Amino acid sequence: MTEALIIGAGVAGPVLAIALQRVGIDAHVYERSPSGADLRGAWLNFQANGMDALRAVDAAGPLQDLGYPNDTISFITGHGKKLGRIPMAAPRRDGQLSVMMRRADLYRELNTLAAARGARYHYGKEFVSATTASDGRVQAQFADGSTATGDLLIGCDGIHSTVRRVLDPAARASRYVPVLNVGGYLPDFTVDVPPREFRMQFGTRCFFAWFPTPDGGTVWFANPPMAHEPERGALSDMTDAEWRKWLHQLMSGDAGPAHDIIDAAPGPMVGWATYDLPVVKRWHNHRNQIIIGDAAHATAPSAGQGASMSVEDAVILAQCLRDCPDTPTAFTTFESLRRRRVEKIVRHGHRSANSKAAGPVGRLLRDLILPLVFRQAAKNGGRSMMWLQGHHIDFDKAIQPVSA
Ligand SMILES: Cc1cc2nc3c(=O)[nH]c(=O)nc-3n(C[C@H](O)[C@H](O)[C@H](O)COP(=O)(O)OP(=O)(O)OC[C@H]3O[C@@H](n4cnc5c(N)ncnc54)[C@H](O)[C@@H]3O)c2cc1C
């Protein structure tokens, strides 16, 4: 049986293991952390196309009730002026909505399901390099000196991927996105927003968002602008009190519940810098190594699509490996099916992140232009975003191979 070595147990890793099992490929997952993935970014919006891709490999079940469905976004200015109210996407035929969930829950459920479907997990294994074994297969080397040999090596090791560097030592590093991220969940804190609606505020100095959960709580996040990448450790050195003070300063004079949220948020507050990856030239080596998910095309969190893209990648790669005559053809076919879509999303995420970090002139223009954009989007019922959230995968449909 073909054996795949999957590096990383975040989102792409476990879904790939599940999808490979469906096409008769044995999966071993190697994760560097001792017990599970890095859980930065307490909450994420898992969009309808990601859920669709999970459904393609019968893996959506455990996630359906994990979080809070949402279907609308409304935008206001710092002064509380309404900029627009738009559907998250046009209604899909299957009725699937985006679901706001804890990142830890998403990781846990996907990895539990992959293990239950037969994937073998190896924690505390930091991938460092790959070579060709004497039998021509690929050999992965880990920081503890151990090795593993398989027919395929698939890097699902996230935005700072080591597999990407091994494939192409000249690969560009990730690009800093000029807004930070901080947020979380407040139980027993209600906001005056209709159910399933995300309210987002282009504040005078900071982007701030809040979302009411049906159990009487609120999910929130803020994107403090920061033009230059913070030095290593600078954010983790900030105390809870410093975060709160800074957020209050940034939101000073702005309307809305931001100050109450900042005061009520359970501590300690933790914030992080964010990155994207515009174009990664080399996704595979035409032989037996490939990268997918954030390792190949990370998008700024503002797109709300990174996890969904990783799931789509994992499912489509498994289809390619099933339907193509050999691995190089499968990799070429996968890239031809995915590159355009994911790079478009990275551009979309970058534009969206930059609009949150606009200076005074940019803000003025943004507040003039956005109502027109939102009016148009509301008029077409979110159909302009169907290319994104309307994506559908029919797992049983054969993929047409593209020659390597
Ligand atoms: C603040 C923030 C907010 C976000 N919000 C959203 C959102 O709302 N919606 C959305 O869809 N996406 C969001 N994202 C993006 C989303 O989290 C990622 O796109 C998604 O997690 C990518 O999945 P992945 O499996 O490719 O990588 P990851 O989830 O990063 O997983 C990579 C795994 O590989 C492991 N690893 C790394 N290096 C090695 C190594 N050398 N050896 C072994 N293991 C290794 C890591 O420990 C990790 O477990 C957000 C991201 C951030 C930072």
PDB file of C-alpha atoms and ligand atoms in Angstrom, residues 6-14 30-33 36-47 99-101 103 106-107 111 122 124-128 141-142 155-163 165 180-182 221 223 272-275 292-311 313, ligand 1:
ATOM      1  CA  ILE A   6       2.245  14.095   6.375  1.00  0.00           C
ATOM      2  CA  ILE A   7       4.106  16.861   8.184  1.00  0.00           C
ATOM      3  CA  GLY A   8       1.823  18.910  10.465  1.00  0.00           C
ATOM      4  CA  ALA A   9      -1.380  18.194  12.379  1.00  0.00           C
ATOM      5  CA  GLY A  10      -3.139  21.555  11.968  1.00  0.00           C
ATOM      6  CA  VAL A  11      -6.010  21.692   9.483  1.00  0.00           C
ATOM      7  CA  ALA A  12      -4.593  20.426   6.172  1.00  0.00           C
ATOM      8  CA  GLY A  13      -2.749  17.494   7.811  1.00  0.00           C
ATOM      9  CA  PRO A  14      -5.673  15.618   9.382  1.00  0.00           C
ATOM     10  CA  TYR A  30       4.175  13.924  12.153  1.00  0.00           C
ATOM     11  CA  GLU A  31       3.557  16.925  14.406  1.00  0.00           C
ATOM     12  CA  ARG A  32       6.304  18.896  16.091  1.00  0.00           C
ATOM     13  CA  SER A  33       4.371  19.902  19.184  1.00  0.00           C
ATOM     14  CA  GLY A  36      -1.224  19.063  19.167  1.00  0.00           C
ATOM     15  CA  ALA A  37      -1.048  22.137  16.979  1.00  0.00           C
ATOM     16  CA  ASP A  38      -0.230  25.711  17.828  1.00  0.00           C
ATOM     17  CA  LEU A  39      -3.514  27.291  18.885  1.00  0.00           C
ATOM     18  CA  ARG A  40      -2.841  30.968  18.282  1.00  0.00           C
ATOM     19  CA  GLY A  41      -5.942  32.782  17.089  1.00  0.00           C
ATOM     20  CA  ALA A  42      -8.545  31.659  19.538  1.00  0.00           C
ATOM     21  CA  TRP A  43     -11.480  31.789  17.113  1.00  0.00           C
ATOM     22  CA  LEU A  44     -11.858  31.488  13.389  1.00  0.00           C
ATOM     23  CA  ASN A  45     -14.677  31.688  10.887  1.00  0.00           C
ATOM     24  CA  PHE A  46     -14.800  28.407   9.026  1.00  0.00           C
ATOM     25  CA  GLN A  47     -16.544  29.301   5.811  1.00  0.00           C
ATOM     26  CA  VAL A  99     -19.430  28.761  11.250  1.00  0.00           C
ATOM     27  CA  MET A 100     -17.532  30.731  13.892  1.00  0.00           C
ATOM     28  CA  MET A 101     -15.621  28.255  16.041  1.00  0.00           C
ATOM     29  CA  ARG A 103      -9.574  27.050  16.618  1.00  0.00           C
ATOM     30  CA  LEU A 106     -11.465  22.565  14.929  1.00  0.00           C
ATOM     31  CA  TYR A 107      -7.963  21.090  15.307  1.00  0.00           C
ATOM     32  CA  ASN A 111      -7.281  15.115  14.294  1.00  0.00           C
ATOM     33  CA  HIS A 122       3.623  10.792  15.874  1.00  0.00           C
ATOM     34  CA  GLY A 124       6.960  15.641  19.216  1.00  0.00           C
ATOM     35  CA  LYS A 125       8.435  15.068  15.747  1.00  0.00           C
ATOM     36  CA  GLU A 126       9.893  18.204  14.213  1.00  0.00           C
ATOM     37  CA  PHE A 127      10.625  17.677  10.527  1.00  0.00           C
ATOM     38  CA  VAL A 128      14.011  19.132   9.547  1.00  0.00           C
ATOM     39  CA  GLN A 141      14.459  13.442   9.115  1.00  0.00           C
ATOM     40  CA  PHE A 142      13.359  14.795  12.456  1.00  0.00           C
ATOM     41  CA  GLY A 155       4.144  19.426   3.903  1.00  0.00           C
ATOM     42  CA  CYS A 156       1.091  20.618   5.829  1.00  0.00           C
ATOM     43  CA  ASP A 157       3.372  22.513   8.183  1.00  0.00           C
ATOM     44  CA  GLY A 158       1.859  25.960   7.945  1.00  0.00           C
ATOM     45  CA  ILE A 159       3.030  29.388   6.908  1.00  0.00           C
ATOM     46  CA  HIS A 160       6.608  29.042   8.185  1.00  0.00           C
ATOM     47  CA  SER A 161       6.935  25.648   6.493  1.00  0.00           C
ATOM     48  CA  THR A 162      10.215  23.748   6.663  1.00  0.00           C
ATOM     49  CA  VAL A 163       9.099  21.422   3.854  1.00  0.00           C
ATOM     50  CA  ARG A 165      12.376  25.473   2.391  1.00  0.00           C
ATOM     51  CA  LEU A 180      -2.007  42.696  14.596  1.00  0.00           C
ATOM     52  CA  ASN A 181      -4.665  40.368  15.907  1.00  0.00           C
ATOM     53  CA  VAL A 182      -6.150  40.095  19.387  1.00  0.00           C
ATOM     54  CA  PHE A 221     -11.430  40.670  17.700  1.00  0.00           C
ATOM     55  CA  ASN A 223      -6.732  44.515  14.422  1.00  0.00           C
ATOM     56  CA  TRP A 272       0.022  38.157  17.517  1.00  0.00           C
ATOM     57  CA  ALA A 273       1.438  39.431  14.253  1.00  0.00           C
ATOM     58  CA  THR A 274       0.017  38.043  11.024  1.00  0.00           C
ATOM     59  CA  TYR A 275       1.560  37.129   7.680  1.00  0.00           C
ATOM     60  CA  ILE A 292      -0.378  22.278   0.608  1.00  0.00           C
ATOM     61  CA  GLY A 293      -2.408  24.634   2.822  1.00  0.00           C
ATOM     62  CA  ASP A 294      -0.682  27.604   4.445  1.00  0.00           C
ATOM     63  CA  ALA A 295       2.702  26.125   3.551  1.00  0.00           C
ATOM     64  CA  ALA A 296       1.904  26.835  -0.122  1.00  0.00           C
ATOM     65  CA  HIS A 297      -0.339  29.900  -0.053  1.00  0.00           C
ATOM     66  CA  ALA A 298      -1.186  31.475   3.292  1.00  0.00           C
ATOM     67  CA  THR A 299      -3.741  34.276   3.143  1.00  0.00           C
ATOM     68  CA  ALA A 300      -4.093  37.141   5.619  1.00  0.00           C
ATOM     69  CA  PRO A 301      -6.615  36.263   8.364  1.00  0.00           C
ATOM     70  CA  SER A 302      -8.841  39.092   7.056  1.00  0.00           C
ATOM     71  CA  ALA A 303      -9.935  36.810   4.210  1.00  0.00           C
ATOM     72  CA  GLY A 304     -11.322  34.312   6.730  1.00  0.00           C
ATOM     73  CA  GLN A 305     -10.374  31.582   4.240  1.00  0.00           C
ATOM     74  CA  GLY A 306      -7.049  29.996   5.263  1.00  0.00           C
ATOM     75  CA  ALA A 307      -8.564  26.964   6.966  1.00  0.00           C
ATOM     76  CA  SER A 308     -11.094  26.408   4.188  1.00  0.00           C
ATOM     77  CA  MET A 309      -8.389  26.623   1.519  1.00  0.00           C
ATOM     78  CA  SER A 310      -6.334  24.045   3.410  1.00  0.00           C
ATOM     79  CA  VAL A 311      -9.278  21.670   3.511  1.00  0.00           C
ATOM     80  CA  ASP A 313      -6.362  21.473  -1.024  1.00  0.00           C
TER      81      ASP A 313
HETATM   82  C1  LIG B   1      -5.030  35.346  13.852  1.00  0.00           C
HETATM   83  C2  LIG B   1      -5.499  34.407  12.820  1.00  0.00           C
HETATM   84  C3  LIG B   1      -6.851  34.376  12.491  1.00  0.00           C
HETATM   85  C4  LIG B   1      -7.293  33.512  11.504  1.00  0.00           C
HETATM   86  N1  LIG B   1      -8.608  33.498  11.184  1.00  0.00           N
HETATM   87  C5  LIG B   1      -9.051  32.646  10.245  1.00  0.00           C
HETATM   88  C6  LIG B   1     -10.428  32.580   9.919  1.00  0.00           C
HETATM   89  O1  LIG B   1     -11.270  33.311  10.460  1.00  0.00           O
HETATM   90  N2  LIG B   1     -10.828  31.675   8.976  1.00  0.00           N
HETATM   91  C7  LIG B   1      -9.928  30.842   8.357  1.00  0.00           C
HETATM   92  O2  LIG B   1     -10.334  30.010   7.524  1.00  0.00           O
HETATM   93  N3  LIG B   1      -8.621  30.894   8.640  1.00  0.00           N
HETATM   94  C8  LIG B   1      -8.159  31.765   9.555  1.00  0.00           C
HETATM   95  N4  LIG B   1      -6.835  31.815   9.836  1.00  0.00           N
HETATM   96  C9  LIG B   1      -5.904  30.995   9.039  1.00  0.00           C
HETATM   97  C10 LIG B   1      -5.897  29.513   9.423  1.00  0.00           C
HETATM   98  O3  LIG B   1      -5.645  29.367  10.789  1.00  0.00           O
HETATM   99  C11 LIG B   1      -4.853  28.809   8.613  1.00  0.00           C
HETATM  100  O4  LIG B   1      -5.017  29.099   7.250  1.00  0.00           O
HETATM  101  C12 LIG B   1      -4.932  27.291   8.781  1.00  0.00           C
HETATM  102  O5  LIG B   1      -4.725  26.940  10.126  1.00  0.00           O
HETATM  103  C13 LIG B   1      -3.881  26.630   7.889  1.00  0.00           C
HETATM  104  O6  LIG B   1      -3.890  25.259   8.113  1.00  0.00           O
HETATM  105  P1  LIG B   1      -2.565  24.415   7.860  1.00  0.00           P
HETATM  106  O7  LIG B   1      -2.899  23.032   8.262  1.00  0.00           O
HETATM  107  O8  LIG B   1      -2.060  24.684   6.491  1.00  0.00           O
HETATM  108  O9  LIG B   1      -1.487  25.051   8.855  1.00  0.00           O
HETATM  109  P2  LIG B   1      -1.546  25.159  10.445  1.00  0.00           P
HETATM  110  O10 LIG B   1      -2.930  25.149  10.947  1.00  0.00           O
HETATM  111  O11 LIG B   1      -0.655  26.287  10.797  1.00  0.00           O
HETATM  112  O12 LIG B   1      -0.870  23.808  10.938  1.00  0.00           O
HETATM  113  C14 LIG B   1       0.499  23.555  10.720  1.00  0.00           C
HETATM  114  C15 LIG B   1       0.926  22.462  11.674  1.00  0.00           C
HETATM  115  O13 LIG B   1       2.251  22.034  11.339  1.00  0.00           O
HETATM  116  C16 LIG B   1       3.023  21.927  12.516  1.00  0.00           C
HETATM  117  N5  LIG B   1       4.425  22.119  12.134  1.00  0.00           N
HETATM  118  C17 LIG B   1       5.027  23.265  11.729  1.00  0.00           C
HETATM  119  N6  LIG B   1       6.313  23.039  11.430  1.00  0.00           N
HETATM  120  C18 LIG B   1       6.533  21.710  11.634  1.00  0.00           C
HETATM  121  C19 LIG B   1       7.673  20.879  11.481  1.00  0.00           C
HETATM  122  N7  LIG B   1       8.862  21.355  11.049  1.00  0.00           N
HETATM  123  N8  LIG B   1       7.561  19.555  11.783  1.00  0.00           N
HETATM  124  C20 LIG B   1       6.371  19.046  12.217  1.00  0.00           C
HETATM  125  N9  LIG B   1       5.254  19.806  12.390  1.00  0.00           N
HETATM  126  C21 LIG B   1       5.335  21.121  12.080  1.00  0.00           C
HETATM  127  C22 LIG B   1       2.472  23.035  13.418  1.00  0.00           C
HETATM  128  O14 LIG B   1       2.787  22.792  14.782  1.00  0.00           O
HETATM  129  C23 LIG B   1       0.978  22.929  13.123  1.00  0.00           C
HETATM  130  O15 LIG B   1       0.365  21.963  13.930  1.00  0.00           O
HETATM  131  C24 LIG B   1      -6.361  32.670  10.827  1.00  0.00           C
HETATM  132  C25 LIG B   1      -5.010  32.698  11.166  1.00  0.00           C
HETATM  133  C26 LIG B   1      -4.578  33.556  12.159  1.00  0.00           C
HETATM  134  C27 LIG B   1      -3.115  33.580  12.504  1.00  0.00           C
END
